[in-house]
Amino acid sequence: MGSDKGEVFHGREAIRGFMKRLYGLPFVFAFDLEKVTVRQEGDHGWVFVDGNMIRTGDRGKAAGKTGTGPYRFSITMVKRDSGWKWQLFNGSVPGSE
């Protein structure tokens, strides 16, 4: 799940299509992850991040910085033999609090 209307994707093909569109944009997103909380209980884990999203020019060039705003995301994970696997990602642009 993303933060914009319609940004809910299920399955590999839908996620692949979203990522292709995201990486095809004429700008790059970077993140300043100020507050990170990581927890684990057995084979399950979760992450909560509260920070800022920075929109830069093409290929992340600092001179092309076009905006900064708050951004939060949460991730749930499950541990498998090969390592930790993301089960759910939710990103959001918080409104005024």
Coordinates of C-alpha atoms in Angstrom, one line a residue:
M1 CA 0.0 0.0 0.0
G2 CA 1.2 3.4 -0.8
S3 CA 0.1 6.9 0.2
D4 CA -1.8 7.9 -2.9
K5 CA -5.3 7.0 -4.1
G6 CA -5.3 3.7 -5.8
E7 CA -1.8 2.6 -4.5
V8 CA -2.9 -0.8 -3.3
F9 CA -1.1 -3.7 -5.1
H10 CA -1.4 -7.5 -4.7
G11 CA 0.9 -10.0 -6.2
R12 CA 4.2 -9.9 -8.0
E13 CA 2.9 -8.6 -11.3
A14 CA 1.0 -5.7 -9.7
I15 CA 3.9 -4.8 -7.5
R16 CA 6.3 -5.1 -10.5
G17 CA 4.2 -2.7 -12.5
F18 CA 4.0 -0.2 -9.7
M19 CA 7.8 -0.3 -9.2
K20 CA 8.4 0.1 -13.0
R21 CA 6.2 3.3 -13.0
L22 CA 7.9 4.6 -9.8
Y23 CA 11.4 4.1 -11.2
G24 CA 10.3 5.7 -14.5
L25 CA 9.5 9.0 -12.9
P26 CA 11.7 12.0 -13.9
F27 CA 12.7 12.5 -10.3
V28 CA 14.0 10.4 -7.4
F29 CA 12.7 9.9 -3.8
A30 CA 15.2 9.9 -1.0
F31 CA 14.5 9.5 2.7
D32 CA 15.7 11.0 5.9
L33 CA 14.7 8.3 8.4
E34 CA 14.9 10.1 11.7
K35 CA 12.9 7.8 14.0
V36 CA 13.1 4.1 13.4
T37 CA 11.5 1.4 15.7
V38 CA 12.3 -2.3 15.0
R39 CA 10.7 -5.1 17.0
Q40 CA 10.8 -8.9 16.8
E41 CA 8.8 -11.6 18.4
G42 CA 9.9 -15.1 17.3
D43 CA 9.6 -15.4 13.5
H44 CA 7.6 -12.1 13.1
G45 CA 8.9 -8.6 13.1
W46 CA 7.8 -5.1 12.3
V47 CA 9.3 -1.7 11.6
F48 CA 7.9 1.7 12.0
V49 CA 9.7 4.7 10.5
D50 CA 8.8 8.4 11.0
G51 CA 10.9 10.8 8.9
N52 CA 11.0 12.9 5.7
M53 CA 10.7 12.1 2.0
I54 CA 12.9 14.2 -0.2
R55 CA 12.1 14.6 -3.9
T56 CA 15.2 15.4 -5.9
G57 CA 16.0 15.9 -9.5
D58 CA 16.8 13.2 -12.0
R59 CA 19.2 10.5 -10.5
G60 CA 19.0 12.1 -7.1
K61 CA 21.2 15.1 -7.8
A62 CA 21.0 17.4 -4.8
A63 CA 21.0 20.5 -6.9
G64 CA 17.6 19.3 -8.3
K65 CA 16.0 19.1 -4.9
T66 CA 12.3 19.9 -5.4
G67 CA 10.7 19.3 -2.1
T68 CA 10.7 17.7 1.4
G69 CA 7.8 16.5 3.4
P70 CA 6.9 14.1 6.2
Y71 CA 6.6 10.4 5.4
R72 CA 5.9 7.4 7.5
F73 CA 6.0 3.7 6.8
S74 CA 5.4 0.4 8.5
I75 CA 6.6 -3.0 7.4
T76 CA 5.6 -6.4 8.7
M77 CA 8.0 -9.3 8.2
V78 CA 8.3 -13.0 8.7
K79 CA 11.5 -15.0 9.1
R80 CA 12.1 -17.8 6.6
D81 CA 15.1 -20.1 6.2
S82 CA 16.6 -17.7 3.7
G83 CA 16.1 -14.6 5.9
W84 CA 13.5 -12.0 6.6
K85 CA 10.7 -11.5 4.0
W86 CA 8.5 -8.5 3.8
Q87 CA 4.8 -9.4 4.1
L88 CA 3.2 -5.9 4.1
F89 CA 4.5 -2.4 3.4
N90 CA 2.4 0.7 4.1
G91 CA 3.7 4.2 3.3
S92 CA 1.8 7.4 4.1
V93 CA 2.1 11.1 3.9
P94 CA 0.7 12.3 7.3
G95 CA -1.6 15.3 7.3
S96 CA -1.5 18.0 10.0
E97 CA -1.6 16.5 13.4

